[in-house]
Short mmCIF file of C-alpha atoms in Angstrom, two decimals:
data_model
loop_
_atom_site.label_atom_id
_atom_site.label_comp_id
_atom_site.label_asym_id
_atom_site.label_seq_id
_atom_site.Cartn_x
_atom_site.Cartn_y
_atom_site.Cartn_z
CA MET A 1 9.54 20.70 9.02
CA ALA A 2 13.17 20.97 10.05
CA PHE A 3 13.88 17.35 8.95
CA PRO A 4 14.43 16.42 5.34
CA ARG A 5 11.51 15.39 3.54
CA PRO A 6 11.39 12.71 0.68
CA ALA A 7 9.72 12.66 -2.33
CA VAL A 8 6.60 11.91 -2.06
CA LEU A 9 4.07 9.91 -4.95
CA VAL A 10 0.58 10.33 -5.02
CA LEU A 11 -1.26 7.35 -6.82
CA ALA A 12 -4.27 8.84 -8.12
CA PHE A 13 -7.30 7.72 -9.87
CA ASN A 14 -10.56 9.07 -10.73
CA ARG A 15 -11.73 10.17 -6.78
CA PRO A 16 -11.54 14.05 -6.59
CA SER A 17 -12.76 14.05 -3.13
CA ALA A 18 -10.45 12.43 -1.39
CA THR A 19 -7.46 13.38 -3.48
CA LEU A 20 -8.96 16.61 -1.77
CA GLN A 21 -8.16 14.95 1.08
CA LEU A 22 -4.97 13.88 1.33
CA ILE A 23 -3.42 17.49 -0.31
CA ASP A 24 -5.13 18.81 2.39
CA ALA A 25 -3.62 16.59 4.79
CA LEU A 26 -0.34 17.03 3.27
CA LYS A 27 -0.17 20.75 3.77
CA PRO A 28 1.21 20.79 6.47
CA VAL A 29 4.61 19.28 5.36
CA ALA A 30 4.51 20.75 1.84
CA PRO A 31 6.82 18.10 -0.19
CA ARG A 32 9.40 19.71 -1.60
CA VAL A 33 9.02 17.01 -4.83
CA VAL A 34 6.06 15.76 -5.84
CA TYR A 35 5.07 13.13 -8.26
CA ALA A 36 1.86 12.48 -9.39
CA ALA A 37 0.72 9.69 -10.88
CA VAL A 38 -3.51 8.82 -12.45
CA ASP A 39 -4.76 5.79 -14.34
CA GLY A 40 -6.67 6.94 -17.33
CA PRO A 41 -10.67 6.89 -17.32
CA ARG A 42 -12.10 3.01 -18.05
CA VAL A 43 -14.12 2.26 -21.23
CA GLY A 44 -17.79 2.76 -21.63
CA VAL A 45 -17.90 4.18 -17.54
CA ALA A 46 -19.80 7.24 -16.51
CA ASP A 47 -18.14 10.52 -15.74
CA ASP A 48 -14.83 8.88 -15.48
CA GLU A 49 -13.22 11.11 -17.85
CA ARG A 50 -14.33 14.21 -15.84
CA ARG A 51 -13.43 12.33 -12.71
CA CYS A 52 -9.87 11.47 -13.47
CA ASP A 53 -9.44 15.33 -14.84
CA GLU A 54 -10.78 16.61 -11.89
CA VAL A 55 -8.07 14.48 -9.70
CA ARG A 56 -5.02 15.86 -12.40
CA HIS A 57 -6.16 19.57 -12.01
CA LEU A 58 -6.21 19.25 -7.70
CA LEU A 59 -2.62 17.71 -8.10
CA ASN A 60 -2.05 20.18 -10.87
CA THR A 61 -2.39 23.19 -8.94
CA LEU A 62 -0.68 22.00 -5.26
CA PRO A 63 -1.29 24.78 -2.97
CA TRP A 64 2.15 24.86 -1.39
CA PRO A 65 5.80 25.76 -3.09
CA HIS A 66 7.16 22.13 -4.86
CA GLU A 67 8.38 20.51 -7.62
CA LEU A 68 5.87 18.42 -9.73
CA ARG A 69 6.45 15.63 -11.97
CA THR A 70 3.54 13.83 -13.45
CA LEU A 71 2.19 10.27 -15.35
CA TYR A 72 -0.83 11.01 -16.22
CA ARG A 73 -2.09 7.36 -18.99
CA GLU A 74 -4.59 8.41 -21.90
CA GLN A 75 -5.78 5.01 -21.20
CA ASN A 76 -6.67 2.70 -18.03
CA LEU A 77 -4.19 0.08 -17.64
CA GLY A 78 -6.32 -0.58 -14.09
CA CYS A 79 -4.98 -0.58 -10.62
CA GLY A 80 -1.86 -3.97 -10.87
CA PRO A 81 -0.21 -2.53 -14.04
CA ALA A 82 -0.86 1.05 -13.54
CA VAL A 83 0.42 1.34 -10.02
CA ALA A 84 3.17 -1.64 -10.31
CA GLY A 85 4.35 1.49 -13.58
CA ALA A 86 3.93 4.49 -11.50
CA ILE A 87 6.11 3.71 -8.05
CA GLY A 88 8.85 2.03 -10.90
CA TRP A 89 8.93 5.33 -12.81
CA PHE A 90 9.07 6.87 -9.48
CA PHE A 91 12.38 5.67 -8.79
CA GLY A 92 13.65 5.61 -12.07
CA GLU A 93 14.32 9.62 -10.80
CA GLU A 94 14.70 9.19 -6.62
CA PRO A 95 16.41 6.41 -4.66
CA GLU A 96 14.31 6.51 -1.98
CA GLY A 97 10.60 7.86 -1.59
CA VAL A 98 7.02 7.94 0.13
CA ILE A 99 4.69 6.48 -1.53
CA LEU A 100 1.03 7.84 -0.87
CA GLU A 101 -2.75 6.30 -2.45
CA ASP A 102 -5.35 8.26 -2.91
CA ASP A 103 -7.56 7.27 0.24
CA ILE A 104 -4.46 7.49 2.93
CA LEU A 105 -4.76 10.03 5.34
CA PRO A 106 -1.53 10.59 7.27
CA HIS A 107 -0.65 12.63 10.08
CA PRO A 108 2.03 14.87 9.48
CA SER A 109 4.79 12.63 12.22
CA MET A 110 4.57 9.89 9.68
CA PHE A 111 6.81 12.25 7.49
CA ARG A 112 9.60 12.95 10.04
CA PHE A 113 9.76 9.14 11.22
CA PHE A 114 9.95 8.44 7.49
CA ALA A 115 13.35 10.32 7.10
CA GLU A 116 14.52 8.99 9.85
CA MET A 117 14.58 5.83 8.30
CA LEU A 118 14.87 5.89 5.08
CA ALA A 119 17.96 7.25 6.33
CA ARG A 120 19.26 5.22 9.17
CA TYR A 121 18.96 2.22 6.76
CA ARG A 122 19.29 3.34 3.63
CA GLU A 123 22.98 0.33 2.93
CA ASP A 124 20.96 -2.02 5.23
CA GLU A 125 19.50 -4.60 2.37
CA ARG A 126 18.58 -6.30 5.44
CA VAL A 127 15.31 -3.73 5.57
CA MET A 128 13.19 -3.39 2.77
CA HIS A 129 10.10 -1.49 3.48
CA VAL A 130 8.72 1.05 5.72
CA SER A 131 5.17 0.69 6.53
CA ALA A 132 2.98 3.70 8.67
CA THR A 133 0.21 1.78 10.03
CA ASN A 134 -0.49 -0.58 12.61
CA TYR A 135 -3.00 -2.56 13.77
CA ALA A 136 -1.03 -4.69 16.46
CA GLY A 137 -0.11 -1.88 18.93
CA ALA A 138 2.53 -2.08 20.52
CA ARG A 139 5.47 -4.12 22.84
CA GLY A 140 8.68 -3.14 24.78
CA ASP A 141 10.05 0.75 24.27
CA ALA A 142 10.80 0.40 21.39
CA ASP A 143 8.76 3.19 18.62
CA TYR A 144 9.25 0.76 15.75
CA PHE A 145 9.45 -2.74 15.31
CA PHE A 146 10.51 -4.86 12.12
CA SER A 147 8.18 -7.71 10.98
CA ARG A 148 7.62 -9.59 8.04
CA TYR A 149 4.26 -8.00 6.22
CA VAL A 150 3.72 -4.78 4.72
CA SER A 151 0.93 -2.42 5.38
CA ILE A 152 1.23 -0.06 1.61
CA TRP A 153 -1.54 2.27 3.29
CA GLY A 154 1.27 4.87 3.55
CA TRP A 155 4.88 3.58 2.69
CA ALA A 156 8.43 4.47 1.31
CA THR A 157 11.27 2.16 0.77
CA TRP A 158 14.02 2.59 -1.87
CA ARG A 159 15.38 1.94 -4.94
CA ARG A 160 17.49 -0.44 -4.02
CA ALA A 161 14.72 -2.46 -1.84
CA TRP A 162 12.36 -1.83 -5.24
CA ASN A 163 14.60 -3.69 -7.40
CA HIS A 164 13.99 -6.80 -6.45
CA TYR A 165 10.03 -6.45 -7.07
CA SER A 166 8.66 -8.53 -9.55
CA PHE A 167 5.32 -7.89 -11.44
CA ASP A 168 4.90 -11.35 -12.28
CA LEU A 169 6.25 -12.75 -8.88
CA SER A 170 8.93 -14.44 -10.92
CA GLY A 171 10.86 -16.69 -8.47
CA TRP A 172 7.28 -17.97 -6.24
CA ARG A 173 6.34 -21.04 -8.01
CA ASP A 174 10.01 -22.59 -7.94
CA GLY A 175 12.49 -20.43 -6.08
CA PRO A 176 12.81 -20.37 -2.15
CA ASP A 177 9.81 -20.62 0.43
CA VAL A 178 8.70 -17.22 1.60
CA LEU A 179 6.16 -18.58 4.72
CA HIS A 180 7.94 -20.82 6.47
CA HIS A 181 8.33 -18.50 9.28
CA PRO A 182 7.79 -18.60 13.46
CA GLY A 183 5.14 -16.04 13.50
CA VAL A 184 3.47 -16.89 9.51
CA GLU A 185 0.88 -18.60 10.90
CA TRP A 186 -0.34 -21.96 8.97
CA ARG A 187 -3.81 -19.60 8.07
CA ALA A 188 -1.62 -17.15 6.79
CA ARG A 189 0.41 -19.57 4.75
CA ARG A 190 -2.20 -20.36 3.02
CA HIS A 191 -3.92 -17.28 2.18
CA LEU A 192 -0.41 -16.06 1.23
CA ALA A 193 -0.03 -18.53 -0.58
CA PHE A 194 -3.53 -18.09 -2.87
CA GLN A 195 -2.64 -14.29 -3.31
CA PHE A 196 1.40 -14.48 -4.41
CA ASP A 197 -0.89 -16.95 -7.21
CA ARG A 198 -3.14 -14.78 -7.96
CA GLY A 199 -0.01 -12.24 -8.48
CA ALA A 200 1.97 -15.29 -10.47
CA ILE A 201 -0.94 -15.35 -13.06
CA GLY A 202 -1.74 -11.55 -13.29
CA LEU A 203 -4.98 -10.49 -11.88
CA GLY A 204 -4.90 -7.51 -10.89
CA THR A 205 -2.96 -6.82 -7.91
CA TRP A 206 0.15 -5.33 -7.86
CA ASP A 207 0.38 -5.94 -3.28
CA PHE A 208 0.92 -9.72 -2.87
CA GLN A 209 4.07 -8.52 -5.79
CA TRP A 210 5.83 -6.39 -3.50
CA MET A 211 4.77 -8.56 -0.17
CA TYR A 212 6.69 -11.27 -1.58
CA ALA A 213 9.97 -9.13 -2.85
CA VAL A 214 10.24 -7.98 0.93
CA MET A 215 9.27 -11.78 2.50
CA ARG A 216 12.14 -13.15 0.20
CA TYR A 217 14.79 -10.42 0.69
CA GLY A 218 14.49 -8.34 4.15
CA LEU A 219 11.92 -7.43 6.74
CA ALA A 220 9.89 -4.42 7.44
CA ILE A 221 10.11 -1.48 9.68
CA THR A 222 6.40 -0.90 11.50
CA PRO A 223 6.01 1.56 14.09
CA SER A 224 4.97 1.39 17.29
CA ARG A 225 1.88 3.42 16.61
CA ASN A 226 -0.31 4.24 14.01
CA LEU A 227 0.48 7.09 11.78
CA ALA A 228 -2.12 6.86 8.61
CA VAL A 229 -5.30 5.41 8.18
CA THR A 230 -7.28 5.27 4.57
CA THR A 231 -10.17 6.21 3.62
CA GLY A 232 -11.11 3.62 1.13
CA PHE A 233 -14.15 1.40 1.32
CA GLY A 234 -16.97 0.71 0.11
CA ALA A 235 -18.60 1.34 -3.30
CA ASP A 236 -15.90 3.74 -4.61
CA ALA A 237 -12.78 1.92 -3.26
CA THR A 238 -10.44 0.46 -5.42
CA SER A 239 -10.13 -3.03 -3.70
CA LEU A 240 -11.84 -2.61 -0.16
CA ARG A 241 -15.27 -3.16 0.19
CA SER A 242 -16.50 -3.48 3.91
CA VAL A 243 -15.31 -1.18 6.77
CA PRO A 244 -12.95 -3.50 9.02
CA GLN A 245 -14.11 -3.92 12.47
CA LYS A 246 -10.69 -2.21 14.23
CA ARG A 247 -10.15 0.92 12.42
CA PRO A 248 -7.03 1.87 14.55
CA GLN A 249 -6.90 6.52 15.30
CA LEU A 250 -4.03 8.74 14.08
CA GLN A 251 -1.66 9.07 17.09
CA GLU A 252 1.67 11.44 16.77
CA MET A 253 5.32 9.52 16.71
CA PRO A 254 7.95 10.90 18.81
CA PRO A 255 10.71 13.31 17.71
CA GLU A 256 13.09 11.58 19.23
CA LEU A 257 12.87 8.02 18.67
CA MET A 258 13.58 4.51 20.73
CA HIS A 259 15.28 2.34 18.10
CA PRO A 260 15.24 -1.72 18.47
CA SER A 261 17.93 -3.76 19.77
CA SER A 262 18.17 -5.28 16.71
CA VAL A 263 17.15 -6.55 13.21
CA GLU A 264 14.85 -9.24 13.19
CA ALA A 265 11.53 -9.87 13.07
CA ASP A 266 9.37 -9.52 16.06
CA ALA A 267 6.96 -13.32 15.31
CA ASP A 268 4.93 -12.44 18.29
CA LEU A 269 3.72 -8.99 16.99
CA ASP A 270 3.57 -10.52 13.76
CA ARG A 271 0.61 -13.05 14.92
CA ARG A 272 -1.13 -10.15 16.22
CA LEU A 273 -0.64 -8.20 13.11
CA PHE A 274 -2.06 -10.94 10.84
CA ALA A 275 -4.95 -10.89 13.57
CA GLU A 276 -5.45 -8.04 13.30
CA GLN A 277 -5.13 -6.68 9.55
CA LEU A 278 -4.96 -9.57 7.58
CA SER A 279 -7.65 -12.38 8.97
CA ARG A 280 -11.33 -11.33 8.24
CA ALA A 281 -9.50 -11.68 4.67
CA SER A 282 -7.61 -14.64 5.03
CA PHE A 283 -10.82 -15.73 6.68
CA ALA A 284 -12.94 -14.83 3.16
CA TRP A 285 -10.51 -16.27 0.71
CA GLU A 286 -10.60 -19.92 3.18
CA LEU A 287 -14.57 -19.65 2.28
CA SER A 288 -13.81 -18.95 -1.29
CA ARG A 289 -11.67 -21.12 -2.22
CA TYR A 290 -13.78 -24.30 -1.61
CA VAL A 291 -16.36 -23.17 -3.13
CA VAL A 292 -14.05 -21.36 -6.02
CA PRO A 293 -10.75 -23.29 -5.71
CA SER A 294 -8.91 -21.73 -9.15
CA PRO A 295 -7.18 -18.27 -8.33
CA ARG A 296 -8.11 -17.24 -12.40
CA LEU A 297 -12.42 -18.24 -11.91
CA TYR A 298 -12.26 -16.35 -8.13
CA HIS A 299 -10.88 -13.16 -10.13
CA SER A 300 -13.12 -13.15 -12.74
CA LEU A 301 -16.83 -14.49 -10.24
CA GLY A 302 -15.52 -10.52 -8.47
CA ARG A 303 -15.24 -8.54 -11.94
CA VAL A 304 -18.81 -10.03 -12.88
CA VAL A 305 -20.70 -9.70 -9.02
CA ARG A 306 -18.95 -5.95 -8.92
CA TRP A 307 -20.02 -4.62 -12.30
CA ALA A 308 -23.93 -5.89 -11.40
CA ALA A 309 -23.07 -4.14 -7.96
CA SER A 310 -23.14 -1.36 -9.84
CA THR A 311 -25.27 -1.62 -12.68
CA GLY A 312 -28.01 -1.97 -9.76
CA ARG A 313 -26.62 0.69 -7.82
CA ARG A 314 -26.88 2.84 -11.03
CA LEU A 315 -30.39 2.10 -11.61
CA ALA A 316 -31.89 2.22 -9.02
CA SER A 317 -30.55 5.99 -8.41
#
């Protein structure tokens, strides 16, 4: 590849097949520096230790020349603390880089796009995040646009941006209102406010804390083409249990980029992003709030339901 290859952080857990798919997708790019973070096995969960060991072995034997740095947890921290801690560890070492969870399949051109965006906006503190996915399509000639929404299905950022991250969402309740902007409609505001409340009381999430930081301090870049897909749906998924109605295909980013004329959020495309990518989840959350209005109670009931479903599948097999 004839472009700078940023360091890559791979976030994994107990899915060897997904990790192997990601490794195969990385082969054409062969990143020179790879950070691998794997959460520890859960206590009392059959096969977790074996599966975590398989994932670590795959990451320890990447099939291209590289420098590997690892953060392999002995104990299970859970999705929120494990991922947030791993990203903090990564940016403690690197000034910028790419973050990929184990269920992400990137197009090779994603890395060229990320490399150019990281370099172009390195010193521009208005820009906080670079996404790989696009559910909204494009408008106009530019090859990317600016948004108030982030996607974590393949993304990149800088240490200077991650420094704004707060796992406990300090500032959410008594800080500036980040939700009243053009393009952030009432349903999006309600959905995000509920999610920010969940993050503020430590309920198993890390990504909405990052969404808050980006919305408070700057903007996200969204490509006009879809440069990554996720395979993380179903019973083994970390958080996504159902397959979304619309799943865009992988597309290639052209080598010569057409840049937007200004650094400002595109409100119309933000409305489309919410409609295509977040609105189904928002609708489910809206229904749930009438039944279970407390984020803490909702989280507890969700854990019980997932445990019951998992137990039922094991007994039926």
